[in-house]
Tab-separated table of C-alpha atoms in Angstrom:
chain	number	residue	atom	x	y	z
Z	1	MET	CA	15.053	27.351	-13.040
Z	2	LYS	CA	16.766	28.654	-9.898
Z	3	GLN	CA	14.766	30.822	-7.511
Z	4	ILE	CA	15.750	33.731	-5.293
Z	5	LEU	CA	13.863	35.239	-2.373
Z	6	TYR	CA	14.597	38.936	-2.697
Z	7	LEU	CA	13.916	40.869	0.512
Z	8	MET	CA	13.751	44.675	0.367
Z	9	HIS	CA	13.526	47.148	3.251
Z	10	ILE	CA	12.031	49.869	1.027
Z	11	PRO	CA	8.655	49.744	-0.757
Z	12	TRP	CA	8.578	48.579	-4.345
Z	13	GLY	CA	6.693	51.735	-5.287
Z	14	TRP	CA	9.245	54.069	-3.658
Z	15	ILE	CA	11.526	56.140	-5.862
Z	16	LYS	CA	13.470	53.598	-7.918
Z	17	GLN	CA	16.774	52.589	-6.350
Z	18	ARG	CA	19.459	49.917	-6.396
Z	19	PRO	CA	17.223	47.058	-5.098
Z	20	HIS	CA	14.631	47.625	-7.807
Z	21	PHE	CA	17.211	47.591	-10.596
Z	22	PHE	CA	18.971	44.438	-9.425
Z	23	ALA	CA	15.665	42.596	-8.922
Z	24	GLU	CA	14.672	43.383	-12.510
Z	25	LYS	CA	18.075	42.311	-13.867
Z	26	LEU	CA	18.092	39.064	-11.893
Z	27	ALA	CA	14.704	38.151	-13.380
Z	28	LYS	CA	16.429	37.694	-16.743
Z	29	ASP	CA	18.213	34.629	-15.409
Z	30	ILE	CA	16.241	33.258	-12.447
Z	31	ILE	CA	12.832	33.420	-10.787
Z	32	VAL	CA	12.791	36.416	-8.452
Z	33	ASP	CA	10.283	36.468	-5.601
Z	34	VAL	CA	10.389	40.035	-4.247
Z	35	LYS	CA	9.059	40.677	-0.768
Z	36	TYR	CA	9.334	44.231	0.468
Z	37	LYS	CA	8.674	45.565	3.940
Z	38	GLN	CA	5.204	47.054	3.917
Z	39	PRO	CA	5.446	50.696	5.038
Z	40	PHE	CA	3.444	51.889	8.021
Z	41	LYS	CA	4.057	55.620	7.689
Z	42	VAL	CA	4.729	56.253	3.985
Z	43	ALA	CA	1.835	58.100	2.382
Z	44	LYS	CA	0.440	56.508	-0.771
Z	45	LYS	CA	0.940	59.782	-2.633
Z	46	HIS	CA	4.706	59.252	-2.298
Z	47	LEU	CA	4.545	55.772	-3.836
Z	48	LEU	CA	4.683	55.406	-7.592
Z	49	THR	CA	3.030	52.687	-9.617
Z	50	SER	CA	5.745	50.497	-11.117
Z	51	LYS	CA	5.197	48.581	-14.335
Z	52	SER	CA	7.839	46.027	-13.394
Z	53	GLU	CA	5.139	43.571	-12.254
Z	54	THR	CA	4.782	42.524	-15.895
Z	55	ILE	CA	8.398	41.352	-16.158
Z	56	SER	CA	8.577	37.611	-16.660
Z	57	ASN	CA	9.976	35.696	-13.665
Z	58	LEU	CA	9.527	38.732	-11.376
Z	59	PHE	CA	6.906	38.378	-8.634
Z	60	ILE	CA	6.293	41.261	-6.238
Z	61	GLY	CA	4.581	41.278	-2.868
Z	62	SER	CA	4.874	42.747	0.606
Z	63	PHE	CA	5.025	41.521	4.175
Z	64	LEU	CA	4.614	43.184	7.554
Z	65	MET	CA	7.514	43.951	9.852
Z	66	PHE	CA	6.074	45.145	13.119
Z	67	PRO	CA	7.955	48.110	14.672
Z	68	PHE	CA	8.274	46.630	18.155
Z	69	TYR	CA	11.499	48.562	18.711
Z	70	LYS	CA	9.474	51.793	18.893
Z	71	LEU	CA	7.479	50.585	21.894
Z	72	PRO	CA	9.139	51.317	25.265
Z	73	ILE	CA	8.627	47.862	26.839
Z	74	LEU	CA	8.496	45.549	23.832
Z	75	ARG	CA	11.736	46.901	22.318
Z	76	TYR	CA	13.759	44.852	24.818
Z	77	PHE	CA	12.323	41.508	23.671
Z	78	THR	CA	13.248	39.377	20.677
Z	79	TRP	CA	10.461	39.293	18.109
Z	80	GLY	CA	12.283	37.616	15.231
Z	81	TRP	CA	9.879	34.676	15.235
Z	82	ILE	CA	6.941	37.009	14.517
Z	83	GLN	CA	8.818	38.688	11.649
Z	84	SER	CA	9.682	35.266	10.287
Z	85	LEU	CA	6.069	34.102	10.545
Z	86	SER	CA	4.835	37.246	8.785
Z	87	LEU	CA	7.206	36.593	5.886
Z	88	LYS	CA	6.259	32.900	5.754
Z	89	LEU	CA	2.557	33.734	5.476
Z	90	SER	CA	3.277	36.083	2.577
Z	91	LEU	CA	5.188	33.503	0.527
Z	92	LYS	CA	3.126	32.074	-2.309
Z	93	LYS	CA	5.910	29.799	-3.490
Z	94	LYS	CA	6.220	26.867	-1.134
Z	95	GLY	CA	9.279	25.418	-2.847
Z	96	THR	CA	12.801	25.966	-1.669
Z	97	TYR	CA	14.947	28.910	-2.706
Z	98	ASP	CA	18.462	28.696	-4.073
Z	99	PHE	CA	19.330	32.209	-2.883
Z	100	ILE	CA	18.123	34.728	-0.318
Z	101	TRP	CA	19.006	38.359	-1.080
Z	102	LEU	CA	18.760	40.942	1.711
Z	103	THR	CA	19.106	44.691	1.251
Z	104	SER	CA	19.315	45.465	4.976
Z	105	PRO	CA	20.290	43.734	8.238
Z	106	ALA	CA	16.840	44.731	9.537
Z	107	LEU	CA	15.485	41.869	7.405
Z	108	TYR	CA	17.773	39.239	8.903
Z	109	PRO	CA	15.352	38.041	11.644
Z	110	SER	CA	12.747	37.290	8.965
Z	111	ILE	CA	14.630	34.559	7.126
Z	112	GLY	CA	14.247	31.856	9.794
Z	113	CYS	CA	11.293	30.430	7.875
Z	114	VAL	CA	13.301	29.832	4.687
Z	115	ASN	CA	15.270	26.687	3.897
Z	116	SER	CA	18.754	26.748	5.374
Z	117	ASP	CA	20.441	25.461	2.215
Z	118	ALA	CA	19.888	28.720	0.353
Z	119	LYS	CA	22.924	30.895	-0.297
Z	120	ILE	CA	22.609	34.239	1.466
Z	121	ILE	CA	23.534	37.455	-0.333
Z	122	TYR	CA	23.797	40.651	1.698
Z	123	ASP	CA	23.725	43.729	-0.519
Z	124	CYS	CA	24.832	46.530	1.785
Z	125	MET	CA	23.598	49.625	-0.035
Z	126	ASP	CA	23.625	52.127	2.864
Z	127	ASP	CA	24.981	52.532	6.371
Z	128	ILE	CA	21.654	51.732	7.970
Z	129	ALA	CA	22.914	52.350	11.513
Z	130	GLU	CA	23.476	56.016	10.606
Z	131	PHE	CA	19.910	56.757	9.481
Z	132	PRO	CA	18.069	59.175	11.815
Z	133	SER	CA	15.310	56.594	12.301
Z	134	SER	CA	17.900	54.095	13.564
Z	135	LYS	CA	19.852	56.506	15.749
Z	136	SER	CA	16.675	57.747	17.423
Z	137	SER	CA	16.462	54.403	19.227
Z	138	PRO	CA	19.845	53.320	20.679
Z	139	VAL	CA	18.449	49.892	21.564
Z	140	TYR	CA	17.270	49.274	18.012
Z	141	CYS	CA	20.481	50.698	16.534
Z	142	LYS	CA	22.523	48.256	18.611
Z	143	GLN	CA	20.266	45.429	17.453
Z	144	LEU	CA	20.781	46.442	13.822
Z	145	ILE	CA	24.541	46.320	14.261
Z	146	ASN	CA	24.270	42.862	15.852
Z	147	TRP	CA	22.161	41.621	12.944
Z	148	GLU	CA	24.686	43.079	10.539
Z	149	MET	CA	27.465	41.240	12.362
Z	150	ASP	CA	25.494	37.982	12.035
Z	151	LEU	CA	24.995	38.660	8.339
Z	152	MET	CA	28.688	39.310	7.854
Z	153	LYS	CA	29.317	35.897	9.426
Z	154	GLN	CA	26.544	33.955	7.716
Z	155	ALA	CA	26.288	35.472	4.237
Z	156	ASP	CA	27.859	33.538	1.398
Z	157	ILE	CA	28.277	36.773	-0.580
Z	158	VAL	CA	28.534	40.364	0.670
Z	159	LEU	CA	28.208	43.294	-1.722
Z	160	CYS	CA	28.777	46.946	-0.860
Z	161	SER	CA	27.859	50.027	-2.864
Z	162	SER	CA	31.003	51.994	-1.939
Z	163	GLU	CA	34.564	51.591	-0.678
Z	164	TYR	CA	33.878	53.726	2.411
Z	165	LEU	CA	30.856	51.599	3.297
Z	166	LYS	CA	32.866	48.408	2.881
Z	167	GLU	CA	35.546	49.606	5.289
Z	168	LYS	CA	32.896	50.825	7.739
Z	169	VAL	CA	31.026	47.507	7.799
Z	170	ILE	CA	34.201	45.442	8.153
Z	171	SER	CA	35.458	47.663	10.966
Z	172	ARG	CA	32.129	47.701	12.803
Z	173	SER	CA	31.615	43.943	12.607
Z	174	GLY	CA	35.243	43.091	13.325
Z	175	ILE	CA	35.030	40.496	10.552
Z	176	ASN	CA	37.686	40.770	7.865
Z	177	ARG	CA	36.114	38.875	4.997
Z	178	GLU	CA	35.732	39.213	1.250
Z	179	VAL	CA	33.379	42.040	0.326
Z	180	HIS	CA	32.682	42.909	-3.315
Z	181	ILE	CA	32.285	46.563	-4.217
Z	182	ILE	CA	29.481	47.061	-6.720
Z	183	ASN	CA	28.907	50.776	-7.193
Z	184	ASN	CA	25.539	52.221	-8.102
Z	185	ALA	CA	24.773	53.091	-11.720
Z	186	ILE	CA	22.319	54.564	-14.210
Z	187	SER	CA	19.367	53.149	-16.078
Z	188	LEU	CA	19.729	54.837	-19.444
Z	189	PRO	CA	16.489	56.430	-20.618
Z	190	GLN	CA	14.723	55.084	-23.646
Z	191	ILE	CA	14.639	57.617	-26.468
Z	192	ARG	CA	11.059	58.819	-26.240
Z	193	HIS	CA	9.189	61.910	-27.291
Z	194	PHE	CA	6.027	62.283	-25.263
Z	195	ASP	CA	2.987	63.675	-27.053
Z	196	SER	CA	1.771	64.898	-23.689
Z	197	PHE	CA	2.673	64.792	-20.017
Z	198	PRO	CA	0.601	64.297	-16.861
Z	199	SER	CA	-0.543	67.700	-15.604
Z	200	LYS	CA	1.875	67.716	-12.649
Z	201	VAL	CA	4.834	66.957	-14.908
Z	202	GLN	CA	3.748	69.525	-17.484
Z	203	ASP	CA	3.374	72.159	-14.763
Z	204	ALA	CA	6.894	71.367	-13.523
Z	205	ILE	CA	8.307	71.613	-17.065
Z	206	ASN	CA	6.558	74.958	-17.564
Z	207	LEU	CA	7.925	76.190	-14.237
Z	208	LEU	CA	11.500	75.215	-15.097
Z	209	LYS	CA	11.224	76.824	-18.532
Z	210	SER	CA	10.028	80.072	-16.951
Z	211	LEU	CA	12.914	80.355	-14.495
Z	212	LYS	CA	16.000	82.355	-15.400
Z	213	CYS	CA	18.313	80.246	-13.236
Z	214	SER	CA	17.031	76.976	-11.768
Z	215	LEU	CA	18.657	74.460	-9.451
Z	216	LEU	CA	16.924	71.090	-9.777
Z	217	TYR	CA	17.138	68.263	-7.250
Z	218	ILE	CA	15.634	64.843	-7.936
Z	219	GLY	CA	15.533	62.232	-5.182
Z	220	THR	CA	14.404	61.613	-1.632
Z	221	ILE	CA	14.193	64.747	0.503
Z	222	SER	CA	15.140	63.937	4.084
Z	223	GLN	CA	17.050	65.211	7.113
Z	224	TRP	CA	20.368	65.146	5.273
Z	225	PHE	CA	19.196	67.933	2.954
Z	226	ASP	CA	21.070	71.157	3.761
Z	227	PHE	CA	18.166	73.608	3.657
Z	228	LYS	CA	20.053	76.130	5.773
Z	229	LEU	CA	22.730	76.408	3.083
Z	230	ILE	CA	20.170	76.504	0.293
Z	231	CYS	CA	18.089	79.252	1.901
Z	232	GLU	CA	21.189	81.335	2.569
Z	233	ALA	CA	22.178	81.055	-1.111
Z	234	LEU	CA	18.679	81.883	-2.359
Z	235	ASP	CA	18.468	84.913	-0.094
Z	236	LYS	CA	21.663	86.244	-1.687
Z	237	LYS	CA	20.699	85.371	-5.265
Z	238	GLU	CA	17.100	86.333	-5.934
Z	239	ASP	CA	17.324	85.209	-9.564
Z	240	VAL	CA	18.093	81.603	-8.504
Z	241	GLN	CA	15.250	79.156	-7.771
Z	242	LEU	CA	15.308	75.626	-6.319
Z	243	VAL	CA	12.939	72.963	-7.680
Z	244	LEU	CA	12.543	69.739	-5.694
Z	245	ILE	CA	11.185	66.513	-7.164
Z	246	GLY	CA	10.765	63.325	-5.155
Z	247	PRO	CA	9.242	61.909	-1.974
Z	248	LYS	CA	9.884	63.690	1.316
Z	249	ASP	CA	9.998	62.651	4.955
Z	250	CYS	CA	10.973	66.004	6.434
Z	251	ASP	CA	9.609	69.540	6.402
Z	252	ILE	CA	10.573	71.786	3.499
Z	253	PRO	CA	11.099	75.446	4.447
Z	254	SER	CA	8.588	77.918	3.147
Z	255	HIS	CA	10.600	80.106	0.783
Z	256	LYS	CA	9.447	82.025	-2.269
Z	257	GLN	CA	12.315	80.562	-4.299
Z	258	ILE	CA	11.748	76.897	-3.332
Z	259	HIS	CA	9.230	74.880	-5.348
Z	260	TYR	CA	8.256	71.366	-4.268
Z	261	ILE	CA	6.682	69.253	-7.018
Z	262	GLY	CA	6.398	65.864	-5.282
Z	263	SER	CA	7.050	62.436	-6.784
Z	264	VAL	CA	6.764	61.819	-10.514
Z	265	GLU	CA	7.033	58.678	-12.608
Z	266	ARG	CA	10.619	57.805	-13.400
Z	267	GLN	CA	10.050	57.917	-17.161
Z	268	TYR	CA	9.631	61.709	-16.954
Z	269	ILE	CA	12.646	62.697	-14.840
Z	270	TYR	CA	14.991	63.162	-17.806
Z	271	SER	CA	12.483	65.472	-19.487
Z	272	LEU	CA	12.473	67.536	-16.291
Z	273	MET	CA	16.259	67.573	-15.920
Z	274	GLU	CA	16.556	68.741	-19.506
Z	275	GLN	CA	14.876	72.035	-18.550
Z	276	ALA	CA	17.071	72.844	-15.540
Z	277	SER	CA	19.948	75.314	-15.467
Z	278	ALA	CA	21.893	73.045	-13.115
Z	279	LEU	CA	21.449	69.858	-11.098
Z	280	VAL	CA	22.266	69.844	-7.391
Z	281	MET	CA	22.778	67.491	-4.461
Z	282	PRO	CA	23.012	69.825	-1.440
Z	283	PHE	CA	23.580	67.259	1.304
Z	284	ILE	CA	25.014	67.634	4.789
Z	285	VAL	CA	28.124	65.451	4.742
Z	286	ASN	CA	27.752	63.169	7.739
Z	287	GLU	CA	28.651	59.508	8.312
Z	288	LEU	CA	25.552	58.345	6.454
Z	289	ILE	CA	26.337	60.418	3.370
Z	290	ARG	CA	30.053	59.506	3.324
Z	291	SER	CA	29.035	55.931	2.509
Z	292	VAL	CA	26.784	56.910	-0.396
Z	293	ASN	CA	27.693	56.336	-4.029
Z	294	PRO	CA	24.787	58.411	-5.411
Z	295	VAL	CA	22.650	57.021	-8.230
Z	296	LYS	CA	21.633	60.577	-9.046
Z	297	MET	CA	25.209	61.539	-9.937
Z	298	TYR	CA	25.241	59.082	-12.833
Z	299	GLU	CA	21.845	60.396	-13.967
Z	300	TYR	CA	22.917	64.015	-13.576
Z	301	ILE	CA	26.135	63.459	-15.544
Z	302	TYR	CA	24.185	61.830	-18.383
Z	303	MET	CA	22.239	65.074	-18.836
Z	304	GLU	CA	25.383	67.135	-19.704
Z	305	LYS	CA	24.343	69.863	-17.272
Z	306	PRO	CA	26.340	71.824	-14.681
Z	307	ILE	CA	26.309	69.835	-11.433
Z	308	ILE	CA	26.897	71.136	-7.902
Z	309	ALA	CA	27.529	68.697	-5.047
Z	310	PRO	CA	29.429	68.491	-1.723
Z	311	HIS	CA	32.926	67.073	-1.555
Z	312	TYR	CA	33.564	63.694	0.082
Z	313	GLY	CA	35.548	60.626	-0.958
Z	314	GLU	CA	32.956	58.901	-3.140
Z	315	MET	CA	32.283	62.080	-5.113
Z	316	GLU	CA	35.838	62.189	-6.429
Z	317	LYS	CA	34.917	59.291	-8.733
Z	318	PHE	CA	32.767	61.715	-10.712
Z	319	LEU	CA	35.440	64.307	-11.382
Z	320	PRO	CA	35.939	66.235	-13.636
Z	321	TYR	CA	32.251	66.144	-14.585
Z	322	ILE	CA	30.872	67.770	-11.437
Z	323	ASN	CA	31.602	70.884	-9.364
Z	324	LEU	CA	32.401	70.051	-5.733
Z	325	TYR	CA	32.253	72.418	-2.782
Z	326	HIS	CA	33.993	71.981	0.576
Z	327	ASP	CA	32.135	74.654	2.524
Z	328	ASN	CA	29.361	77.231	2.343
Z	329	ASP	CA	31.532	79.860	0.691
Z	330	GLU	CA	32.456	77.527	-2.173
Z	331	PHE	CA	28.783	76.609	-2.638
Z	332	MET	CA	27.860	80.301	-2.799
Z	333	SER	CA	30.640	80.890	-5.315
Z	334	LEU	CA	29.392	78.085	-7.562
Z	335	VAL	CA	25.814	79.376	-7.437
Z	336	ASP	CA	27.108	82.845	-8.300
Z	337	GLN	CA	29.076	81.451	-11.252
Z	338	LEU	CA	25.981	79.590	-12.420
Z	339	SER	CA	23.854	82.733	-12.337
Z	340	LYS	CA	26.513	84.450	-14.474
Z	341	SER	CA	26.514	81.541	-16.975
Z	342	GLU	CA	30.101	80.653	-16.067
Z	343	LEU	CA	29.475	76.932	-15.505
Z	344	GLN	CA	28.346	76.078	-19.016
Z	345	ILE	CA	29.248	72.652	-20.437
Z	346	SER	CA	31.165	72.546	-23.724
Z	347	SER	CA	30.058	70.072	-26.391
Z	348	GLU	CA	33.328	68.153	-25.958
Z	349	LYS	CA	32.879	67.824	-22.211
Z	350	GLY	CA	29.205	66.975	-22.717
Z	351	ASN	CA	30.182	64.040	-24.942
Z	352	GLU	CA	32.613	62.845	-22.280
Z	353	MET	CA	29.904	63.060	-19.626
Z	354	LYS	CA	27.485	61.056	-21.750
Z	355	GLY	CA	30.176	58.454	-22.387
Z	356	PHE	CA	30.953	58.163	-18.664
Z	357	ALA	CA	27.291	57.508	-17.870
Z	358	GLU	CA	26.951	54.952	-20.675
Z	359	LYS	CA	29.851	52.962	-19.211
Z	360	ASN	CA	28.228	52.888	-15.768
Z	361	THR	CA	24.841	51.269	-16.354
Z	362	TRP	CA	22.908	48.830	-14.194
Z	363	GLU	CA	23.429	46.302	-16.981
Z	364	SER	CA	27.198	46.536	-16.535
Z	365	ARG	CA	26.867	46.304	-12.739
Z	366	TYR	CA	24.664	43.246	-13.068
Z	367	GLU	CA	27.300	41.554	-15.208
Z	368	GLU	CA	29.657	41.969	-12.234
Z	369	VAL	CA	27.028	40.562	-9.864
Z	370	LYS	CA	26.295	37.642	-12.174
Z	371	LYS	CA	29.955	36.582	-12.177
Z	372	ILE	CA	29.964	36.589	-8.389
Z	373	LEU	CA	26.574	34.932	-7.993
Z	374	PHE	CA	26.762	32.230	-10.627
Z	375	ASN	CA	30.555	31.889	-10.931
Z	376	VAL	CA	30.439	32.590	-14.683
């Protein structure tokens, strides 16, 4: 059976994203050896225990990538050989790989230890050069772009999660090559009725049930979250409350109408969304966000709830199932309409929303990937 070395720049236990889904799908057809970058700063409380380790043909482990770029002197030296050695020491399988899958150009220096005959797949899921952690170090950001350029040259297959990201990567690298757009998707929930919930989940459900008008956000909470806009809206609408669920790497303002729950197991997120008045994605639209085809939009739409999100090119794919705002005034107007029950979803539109989500599953995306990967 063919084997793939699957390198991830995010922890396996982080909130489930595109790399996790594709790794699980690939394991249906080939042996998948997942190696994820071991986090230095991520608190264990923000990592969830995944049950995917029991999937046949899926092997999960970590390796160290030392953050030399953060050290004033060492950042100017090339340390790819150490990254490569770290990965090599973590590999249990000593055989050759047929494929190497990378989710970030930051992983490119690590693959020197792997056989050169393997086909390289670069799955460009985000504009990594636009992350605050990258931009904080101009030297490292430049290095990332150089690695990305090398990947664009060397990769046998390049995938991108959005059209905007594809154009950005091609323009930045100066390499006009074939790039396949594979949008993000939804993992449809299994129909389950829980006899009981973990105490944190039950407390969150009780909270949402008690609120007259609740805005629920599920996902990573980081610097792109527009807390200024949110706080302004909450100050004007005292009957509206914001509930946040997911890992965070930024400070959350102290506000009587903001409730932070933390990370919860994925199997419970649909039970939580079911209790919300509306689902929101209040992001600052910058260059990083413009490239994002949000997984959460597919999940939100599946729930047949009012959805409020900022307008940018990728979001137009989700019309007419979501409410987009261009500026603060339009956001305030939508929140006001929600509080007056003017954003309710009709049963007909709800059926359309469910149907849209069911056509955009990770299974359907993997069928696209499989055709590209195996020429079937």
